[in-house]
Coordinates of C-alpha atoms and ligand atoms in Angstrom, one line a residue:
X1 CA -9.8 -23.9 -8.8
X2 CA -8.3 -27.0 -8.6
X3 CA -4.5 -26.4 -8.5
X4 CA -1.9 -29.0 -10.1
X5 CA 1.7 -28.7 -8.6
X6 CA 3.2 -29.1 -12.1
X7 CA 5.5 -26.6 -14.5
X8 CA 2.9 -27.4 -17.2
X9 CA 0.0 -26.4 -15.4
X10 CA 1.4 -22.7 -14.5
X11 CA 2.0 -22.7 -17.9
X12 CA -0.3 -22.9 -18.9
X13 CA -2.2 -20.5 -16.1
X14 CA 0.5 -18.0 -18.1
X15 CA -1.1 -18.9 -21.0
X16 CA -4.3 -18.2 -20.1
X17 CA -3.7 -15.1 -18.2
X18 CA -5.5 -12.3 -19.5
X19 CA -2.6 -10.0 -18.0
X20 CA -0.4 -12.3 -19.3
X21 CA 1.4 -9.1 -21.9
X22 CA 2.5 -6.6 -18.5
X23 CA 4.9 -8.3 -17.4
X24 CA 6.8 -6.9 -20.3
X25 CA 5.9 -3.3 -19.3
X26 CA 8.3 -4.1 -17.0
X27 CA 11.7 -4.1 -16.1
X28 CA 12.5 -7.1 -14.0
X29 CA 15.9 -7.2 -12.6
X30 CA 18.7 -10.4 -13.1
X31 CA 20.3 -12.7 -11.7
X32 CA 23.0 -14.6 -13.1
X33 CA 22.0 -13.4 -16.5
X34 CA 18.3 -14.5 -15.5
X35 CA 15.0 -13.5 -14.4
X36 CA 14.9 -13.0 -10.7
X37 CA 11.2 -14.2 -9.6
X38 CA 11.0 -10.6 -7.5
X39 CA 8.6 -11.0 -5.1
X40 CA 8.6 -8.2 -3.1
X41 CA 6.4 -5.9 -4.6
X42 CA 5.3 -5.3 -1.8
X43 CA 7.8 -3.4 -0.3
X44 CA 9.4 -1.9 -3.6
X45 CA 7.7 -2.6 -6.8
X46 CA 9.2 -2.9 -9.8
X47 CA 10.3 0.4 -12.3
X48 CA 7.9 0.4 -15.3
X49 CA 9.7 0.4 -18.9
X50 CA 8.8 3.6 -19.6
X51 CA 9.5 5.0 -16.6
X52 CA 12.6 6.4 -18.6
X53 CA 10.8 7.8 -21.2
X54 CA 8.1 9.7 -19.2
X55 CA 10.5 11.4 -16.6
X56 CA 12.9 12.4 -20.0
X57 CA 9.8 13.8 -20.9
X58 CA 10.1 16.6 -17.6
X59 CA 13.7 17.2 -18.3
X60 CA 13.4 17.8 -21.8
X61 CA 10.3 20.4 -20.5
X62 CA 12.6 21.8 -18.0
X63 CA 15.6 22.4 -20.7
X64 CA 13.3 23.9 -22.8
X65 CA 11.1 26.0 -21.4
X66 CA 12.9 26.8 -17.8
X67 CA 10.2 28.1 -15.7
X68 CA 7.1 29.0 -17.8
X69 CA 7.3 24.7 -18.3
X70 CA 4.3 25.7 -15.4
X71 CA 2.2 26.9 -17.8
X72 CA 3.9 26.5 -21.2
X73 CA 5.2 22.7 -21.8
X74 CA 3.0 20.7 -23.1
X75 CA 2.0 18.4 -19.5
X76 CA 1.6 22.4 -18.1
X77 CA 3.6 21.6 -14.2
X78 CA 1.1 23.7 -12.9
X79 CA -2.2 21.0 -13.1
X80 CA 0.2 18.1 -14.4
X81 CA -0.9 16.1 -10.9
X82 CA -5.0 16.6 -11.4
X83 CA -3.6 14.0 -14.5
X84 CA -2.4 11.5 -12.5
X85 CA -5.7 11.5 -9.9
X86 CA -8.8 10.3 -12.4
X87 CA -7.5 6.9 -12.5
X88 CA -5.8 7.4 -8.9
X89 CA -9.7 7.9 -8.0
X90 CA -10.2 4.8 -9.0
X91 CA -8.1 2.4 -7.2
X92 CA -9.1 3.7 -4.0
X93 CA -12.3 4.1 -4.8
X94 CA -12.9 8.0 -4.5
X95 CA -14.0 10.7 -6.4
X96 CA -10.9 12.8 -8.0
X97 CA -11.2 15.7 -6.2
X98 CA -11.0 13.8 -2.5
X99 CA -8.3 12.5 -4.2
X100 CA -4.6 14.8 -4.6
X101 CA -1.3 13.5 -4.9
X102 CA 2.0 15.2 -1.9
X103 CA 4.5 14.4 0.2
X104 CA 5.6 10.7 1.2
X105 CA 3.5 9.3 3.0
X106 CA 4.9 9.1 6.7
X107 CA 4.3 13.3 6.1
X108 CA 1.0 12.8 4.7
X109 CA -0.6 11.2 7.4
X110 CA 0.9 13.6 10.2
X111 CA -0.7 16.4 7.8
X112 CA -4.2 14.7 7.9
X113 CA -3.9 13.9 12.0
X114 CA -3.2 17.7 12.1
X115 CA -6.4 17.8 10.7
X116 CA -8.7 14.6 12.0
X117 CA -7.1 14.2 15.2
X118 CA -9.4 16.2 17.4
X119 CA -9.1 15.3 21.0
X120 CA -11.6 17.7 23.3
X121 CA -11.3 16.5 26.5
X122 CA -12.4 13.4 27.5
X123 CA -12.5 12.2 23.8
X124 CA -8.4 12.4 22.6
X125 CA -7.2 8.9 22.9
X126 CA -6.0 6.8 19.3
X127 CA -7.3 3.2 18.6
X128 CA -4.9 1.4 16.4
X129 CA -3.6 -1.8 15.5
X130 CA -0.8 -3.1 17.5
X131 CA 2.0 -3.9 15.3
X132 CA 1.8 -1.4 13.5
X133 CA 4.5 0.0 11.1
X134 CA 6.7 1.5 13.2
X135 CA 6.5 4.8 10.9
X136 CA 2.5 4.9 11.5
X137 CA 3.4 4.3 15.5
X138 CA 6.3 7.0 15.9
X139 CA 4.2 9.4 13.6
X140 CA 0.3 8.4 15.7
X141 CA 3.1 8.5 19.4
X142 CA 4.6 12.0 18.5
X143 CA 0.9 13.3 17.6
X144 CA -0.1 12.6 20.9
X145 CA 2.7 13.6 22.8
X146 CA 2.1 17.1 20.0
X147 CA -1.6 18.0 22.5
X148 CA -0.1 17.3 25.3
X149 CA -1.1 13.8 26.4
X150 CA 1.3 10.3 27.6
X151 CA 1.0 8.2 24.5
X152 CA 0.7 4.7 26.9
X153 CA -2.6 6.3 28.2
X154 CA -4.1 8.4 24.8
X155 CA -3.2 4.8 22.5
X156 CA -5.0 1.9 22.9
X157 CA -3.7 -1.0 20.9
X158 CA -5.5 -3.6 19.4
X159 CA -4.0 -7.6 19.7
X160 CA -4.1 -10.5 18.8
X161 CA -5.9 -13.3 20.9
X162 CA -3.3 -15.3 23.0
X163 CA -1.4 -18.0 20.5
X164 CA -3.4 -15.8 17.3
X165 CA -1.8 -13.9 14.8
X166 CA -4.4 -12.2 13.4
X167 CA -6.6 -9.5 14.4
X168 CA -10.3 -10.6 14.5
X169 CA -12.7 -8.2 13.5
X170 CA -15.1 -8.5 16.5
X171 CA -12.5 -7.7 18.2
X172 CA -11.4 -4.2 16.9
X173 CA -15.2 -3.5 17.0
X174 CA -15.5 -4.2 20.4
X175 CA -13.0 -2.1 21.5
X176 CA -14.0 0.9 19.2
X177 CA -17.0 0.0 21.2
X178 CA -16.0 -0.3 24.5
X179 CA -13.6 2.9 24.9
X180 CA -15.8 5.3 22.9
X181 CA -16.6 7.8 25.7
X182 CA -12.2 8.7 25.1
X183 CA -12.0 7.8 21.5
X184 CA -11.0 10.6 19.1
X185 CA -9.7 8.5 16.4
X186 CA -9.3 4.9 15.0
X187 CA -6.1 4.9 13.0
X188 CA -5.3 1.5 11.4
X189 CA -3.7 0.8 8.2
X190 CA -5.8 -1.0 4.6
X191 CA -3.8 -4.4 5.4
X192 CA -1.1 -5.1 8.0
X193 CA 2.7 -5.1 6.6
X194 CA 4.1 -7.4 9.5
X195 CA 1.4 -10.6 8.3
X196 CA -1.0 -9.2 5.5
X197 CA -4.8 -9.2 7.1
X198 CA -6.5 -6.5 4.8
X199 CA -8.9 -5.0 7.4
X200 CA -13.0 -4.1 7.4
X201 CA -12.0 -0.9 6.6
X202 CA -15.9 -0.3 5.9
X203 CA -17.1 -2.3 9.7
X204 CA -14.3 -0.3 11.7
X205 CA -15.0 3.5 10.1
X206 CA -18.8 2.6 10.7
X207 CA -17.9 1.8 14.4
X208 CA -15.6 4.2 14.5
X209 CA -18.7 6.9 13.6
X210 CA -21.1 5.7 16.3
X211 CA -18.1 6.1 18.7
X212 CA -18.6 9.7 17.1
X213 CA -14.8 9.2 16.4
X214 CA -12.6 9.7 13.4
X215 CA -11.8 7.3 11.1
X216 CA -8.1 7.2 9.1
X217 CA -6.5 4.2 7.0
X218 CA -2.4 4.1 6.0
X219 CA -2.9 2.0 3.0
X220 CA 0.8 1.5 2.1
X221 CA -0.6 -1.1 1.7
X222 CA -3.5 -1.8 0.2
X223 CA -3.6 1.3 -2.1
X224 CA -3.1 -0.9 -5.9
X225 CA -2.8 -4.2 -4.2
X226 CA -6.6 -5.1 -3.5
X227 CA -10.2 -3.5 -4.5
X228 CA -10.6 -0.1 -2.0
X229 CA -14.4 2.3 -2.2
X230 CA -13.1 4.9 0.5
X231 CA -16.0 7.7 -0.6
X232 CA -18.3 4.4 -0.5
X233 CA -16.8 2.8 3.0
X234 CA -17.1 6.8 4.2
X235 CA -12.8 6.5 5.6
X236 CA -13.0 10.4 6.8
X237 CA -9.4 10.7 5.7
X238 CA -6.2 8.1 4.2
X239 CA -2.4 8.1 3.2
X240 CA -0.6 5.7 1.1
X241 CA 2.8 5.4 -0.7
X242 CA 3.2 5.0 -4.7
X243 CA 6.2 2.8 -4.0
X244 CA 5.1 -0.6 -3.0
X245 CA 2.2 -1.5 -5.0
X246 CA 2.5 1.2 -7.5
X247 CA 5.6 1.2 -8.9
X248 CA 6.7 4.7 -8.5
X249 CA 10.5 4.4 -7.9
X250 CA 12.0 4.3 -4.7
X251 CA 10.6 7.5 -2.4
X252 CA 8.1 8.0 -4.8
X253 CA 5.3 10.5 -4.0
X254 CA 2.2 10.0 -1.8
X255 CA -1.4 10.3 -1.8
X256 CA -4.8 11.3 0.0
X257 CA -8.3 10.5 0.3
X258 CA -9.8 13.6 2.0
X259 CA -14.1 12.5 2.3
X260 CA -15.6 15.7 0.0
X261 CA -17.6 15.8 3.2
X262 CA -15.3 17.4 5.5
X263 CA -14.6 20.2 2.5
X264 CA -16.4 22.8 3.5
X265 CA -16.0 22.3 7.1
X266 CA -13.7 25.5 8.0
X267 CA -13.3 24.4 11.4
X268 CA -10.4 21.8 10.7
X269 CA -7.0 22.8 11.2
X270 CA -3.9 22.6 8.6
X271 CA -0.2 23.6 8.2
X272 CA -1.2 25.0 5.5
X273 CA 1.1 26.3 2.3
X274 CA 0.8 27.7 -1.2
X275 CA 0.3 24.7 -3.1
X276 CA -3.4 24.3 -0.8
X277 CA -4.0 27.8 -2.0
X278 CA -7.0 28.2 -4.3
X279 CA -5.5 27.8 -8.3
X280 CA -6.7 30.8 -9.1
X281 CA -5.0 33.6 -6.8
X282 CA -2.7 31.9 -5.8
X283 CA 0.0 34.0 -7.8
X284 CA -1.8 37.2 -6.2
X285 CA 0.1 35.8 -3.4
X286 CA -1.8 37.7 -1.6
X287 CA -2.1 37.7 2.7
X288 CA -4.5 34.8 4.8
X289 CA -4.6 31.6 3.9
X290 CA -7.9 30.0 0.9
X291 CA -7.7 26.6 0.4
X292 CA -7.9 25.5 -2.7
X293 CA -11.5 23.2 -3.6
X294 CA -10.9 19.5 -2.2
X295 CA -8.6 17.2 -1.3
X296 CA -5.7 19.6 -3.1
X297 CA -6.1 22.2 0.1
X298 CA -4.3 19.7 1.8
X299 CA -0.9 20.8 0.0
X300 CA 2.2 22.2 0.9
X301 CA 5.0 22.6 -1.1
X302 CA 5.8 22.9 -5.3
X303 CA 5.2 19.8 -6.1
X304 CA 7.9 17.6 -7.7
X305 CA 7.0 17.4 -10.8
X306 CA 9.7 13.9 -11.4
X307 CA 8.0 11.8 -9.2
X308 CA 4.5 12.8 -10.3
X309 CA 5.8 12.0 -14.0
X310 CA 7.7 8.6 -12.9
X311 CA 3.9 7.6 -10.7
X312 CA 1.6 8.7 -13.8
X313 CA 4.4 6.2 -16.3
X314 CA 3.1 3.6 -13.5
X315 CA -0.5 4.3 -12.9
X316 CA -1.2 5.1 -16.8
X317 CA -0.2 1.1 -17.1
X318 CA -2.9 -0.1 -14.3
X319 CA -5.0 2.9 -16.3
X320 CA -4.1 0.1 -20.2
X321 CA -5.0 -2.9 -17.6
X322 CA -8.3 -1.6 -16.9
X323 CA -7.6 -0.9 -13.3
X324 CA -8.5 -3.1 -10.0
X325 CA -10.9 -6.1 -10.6
X326 CA -9.0 -7.8 -13.7
X327 CA -5.2 -7.4 -11.8
X328 CA -7.1 -8.5 -8.3
X329 CA -8.5 -11.7 -10.2
X330 CA -5.5 -12.6 -11.5
X331 CA -3.8 -11.5 -8.2
X332 CA -6.3 -14.3 -6.1
X333 CA -5.5 -16.9 -8.8
X334 CA -1.7 -16.3 -8.2
X335 CA -1.4 -15.9 -4.4
X336 CA -3.9 -18.5 -4.0
X337 CA -1.7 -21.1 -6.0
X338 CA 1.5 -19.6 -4.2
X339 CA -0.1 -20.8 -1.2
X340 CA -1.4 -24.5 -1.7
X341 CA 2.3 -24.9 -3.3
X342 CA 3.2 -24.3 0.0
X343 CA 0.8 -26.9 1.9
X344 CA 1.9 -29.1 -0.9
X345 CA 5.4 -28.7 1.3
X346 CA 4.1 -29.3 4.5
X347 CA 1.5 -32.2 2.9
X348 CA 5.0 -34.1 1.5
X349 CA 7.0 -33.3 4.9
X350 CA 4.2 -34.8 6.6
X351 CA 4.5 -31.7 9.3
X352 CA 4.1 -27.8 8.8
X353 CA 7.6 -26.3 7.7
X354 CA 6.2 -23.6 6.6
X355 CA 2.9 -21.7 8.3
X356 CA 1.4 -19.1 6.3
X357 CA -0.4 -16.4 9.4
X358 CA -2.0 -14.5 6.4
X359 CA -5.5 -15.1 6.1
X360 CA -6.8 -18.3 4.1
X361 CA -10.0 -16.0 3.4
X362 CA -9.2 -14.1 -0.5
X363 CA -11.3 -11.1 0.8
X364 CA -9.2 -11.2 4.1
X365 CA -5.9 -10.6 2.2
X366 CA -4.1 -9.0 -1.4
X367 CA -1.0 -10.0 -3.1
X368 CA 1.5 -11.5 0.2
X369 CA 2.2 -13.9 1.9
X370 CA 3.1 -13.8 5.0
X371 CA 5.5 -17.2 6.0
X372 CA 7.1 -19.4 9.3
X373 CA 9.5 -20.9 9.0
X374 CA 9.6 -22.9 11.9
X375 CA 12.8 -24.0 11.2
X376 CA 16.1 -22.2 9.4
X377 CA 14.1 -19.5 8.9
X378 CA 17.4 -16.8 8.1
X379 CA 18.8 -19.9 6.0
X380 CA 15.9 -20.4 4.4
X381 CA 15.2 -16.5 3.5
X382 CA 19.3 -16.6 1.8
X383 CA 18.1 -19.8 0.4
X384 CA 15.7 -18.0 -1.8
X385 CA 18.4 -15.2 -1.9
X386 CA 21.0 -16.7 -3.6
X387 CA 18.5 -18.3 -6.4
X388 CA 17.0 -15.4 -6.9
X389 CA 14.1 -14.6 -5.1
X390 CA 13.5 -11.5 -3.5
X391 CA 11.6 -11.4 -1.5
X392 CA 11.8 -9.5 2.1
X393 CA 12.9 -10.6 6.0
X394 CA 11.2 -9.8 9.5
X395 CA 11.8 -11.0 12.5
X396 CA 12.1 -13.2 14.1
X397 CA 11.5 -15.7 11.8
X398 CA 8.9 -14.4 8.6
X399 CA 9.3 -14.1 5.0
X400 CA 6.6 -12.6 3.3
X401 CA 6.0 -13.0 -0.3
X402 CA 4.2 -11.4 -3.0
X403 CA 3.7 -12.4 -6.3
X404 CA 2.0 -8.9 -8.2
X405 CA -0.6 -9.6 -11.5
X406 CA 0.8 -6.7 -13.4
X407 CA 4.5 -8.8 -13.6
X408 CA 4.7 -11.6 -11.7
X409 CA 4.2 -15.2 -13.6
X410 CA 2.4 -18.4 -12.4
X411 CA 5.7 -19.8 -13.6
X412 CA 7.6 -17.1 -11.5
X413 CA 5.3 -18.7 -8.5
X414 CA 6.1 -23.2 -9.3
X415 CA 9.6 -21.8 -9.6
X416 CA 9.8 -20.1 -6.2
X417 CA 7.9 -23.4 -4.4
X418 CA 10.6 -25.5 -5.8
X419 CA 13.5 -24.0 -4.7
X420 CA 11.7 -24.1 -1.7
X421 CA 11.2 -27.8 -2.3
X422 CA 14.6 -28.1 -3.3
X423 CA 15.8 -26.9 0.2
X424 CA 14.0 -29.4 2.2
X425 CA 15.7 -32.0 0.1
X426 CA 19.2 -30.9 0.5
X427 CA 18.6 -30.4 4.2
X428 CA 16.5 -33.8 4.6
X429 CA 13.7 -32.2 6.8
Ligands
LIG501 C1 5.6 1.7 3.7 C2 5.0 2.3 5.0 C3 4.8 3.5 5.9 C4 6.4 4.1 5.1 O1 6.3 4.8 4.8 P1 7.4 6.4 4.5 O2 6.5 7.8 4.7 O3 6.9 6.8 2.4 O4 8.9 6.0 4.6 C5 4.6 3.8 6.3 N1 4.0 2.8 7.4 C6 2.9 2.0 6.4 C7 1.7 1.1 7.2 C8 3.7 1.8 5.2 O5 3.7 0.2 5.4

């Protein structure tokens, strides 16, 4: 695509956008009476306009049925989650029975590590990316300690080379092979929250398995953002949140993937609860845990129906849009356009005011661009905010901006670029 740095061109891309009508299915925050330029779907996706209705249906079911809503509501709560897992399985590339929704993300990371971090003899170490999301770092450290190891010894972090921001796949794979004799688990994010780098999940999984280790992934920034094939890639487990690219509300319900090859393994540890018990016998309240088939067997507690209703409001939009493929096509074009506009500012200024640390290769990134501001970073971020551009700030000088194909327009991206240009002009950089 030969991009052009004009409003007309942006409007033309919007006109040709097969997903252009989807923006109206979301509620766009307002700034001085206009739609804000919301580029923060990496942190909290926007509210579907239908969310209120989906929630209201469940409130009414509760009002009308009380406890009998579990079986007698139009959409009985007892297996309400199965109305979500088909779409979710498509989004993460899994079989329906490999996916369930439950709890929130960090909790699920813990529960899955209970099952899949199985230190044994010399093989007790976990290999992860340096600079992982803090919650994941804390979860992993505490799991390692729980098993009686010292995190400094038992956690191996793979870092970018000196002077580089991104991890090279070869370095990840070599680190796995080099530590094979001691590795129990390789645990990576799908997309790093800070740099926006999309890791090669298939290659990492293969290397982990060759090293005799499990491979698990935190897909918080990947699910609903980039196409995934967890089953075909043979990942052992994964989890994600629903409130970033899946627009299901702050603190929304999380999802998990467990590869079907583990379903029959009775030796896996689980922190069990009654909701993971096989559904047909759950209410016999018998002693002795008998897990439900599939990923459902990892559920613990009574599911939060209201959160699932909000999740369904958004997943139904993914379904209507035709799944990830059309979203990804627009996303590549739109993030590519944003990258082009930022580079134009640098070219105009004759030096690199803004350095994009996210990979240039579209196969190694999703929606997000992480932009280092070489000068006055915090002032630039504040200027964006004052002018209605909502992104997010990461110390010391990174602004993360994520055009999301369901609700952002090419005009949004163009205008965000204009505001940066204006700042540069006003500050005589
Ligand atoms: C957003 C995010 C989290 C947040 O976890 P919660 O339990 O939902 O608070 C955890 N890990 C990663 C990688 C994230 O991007």
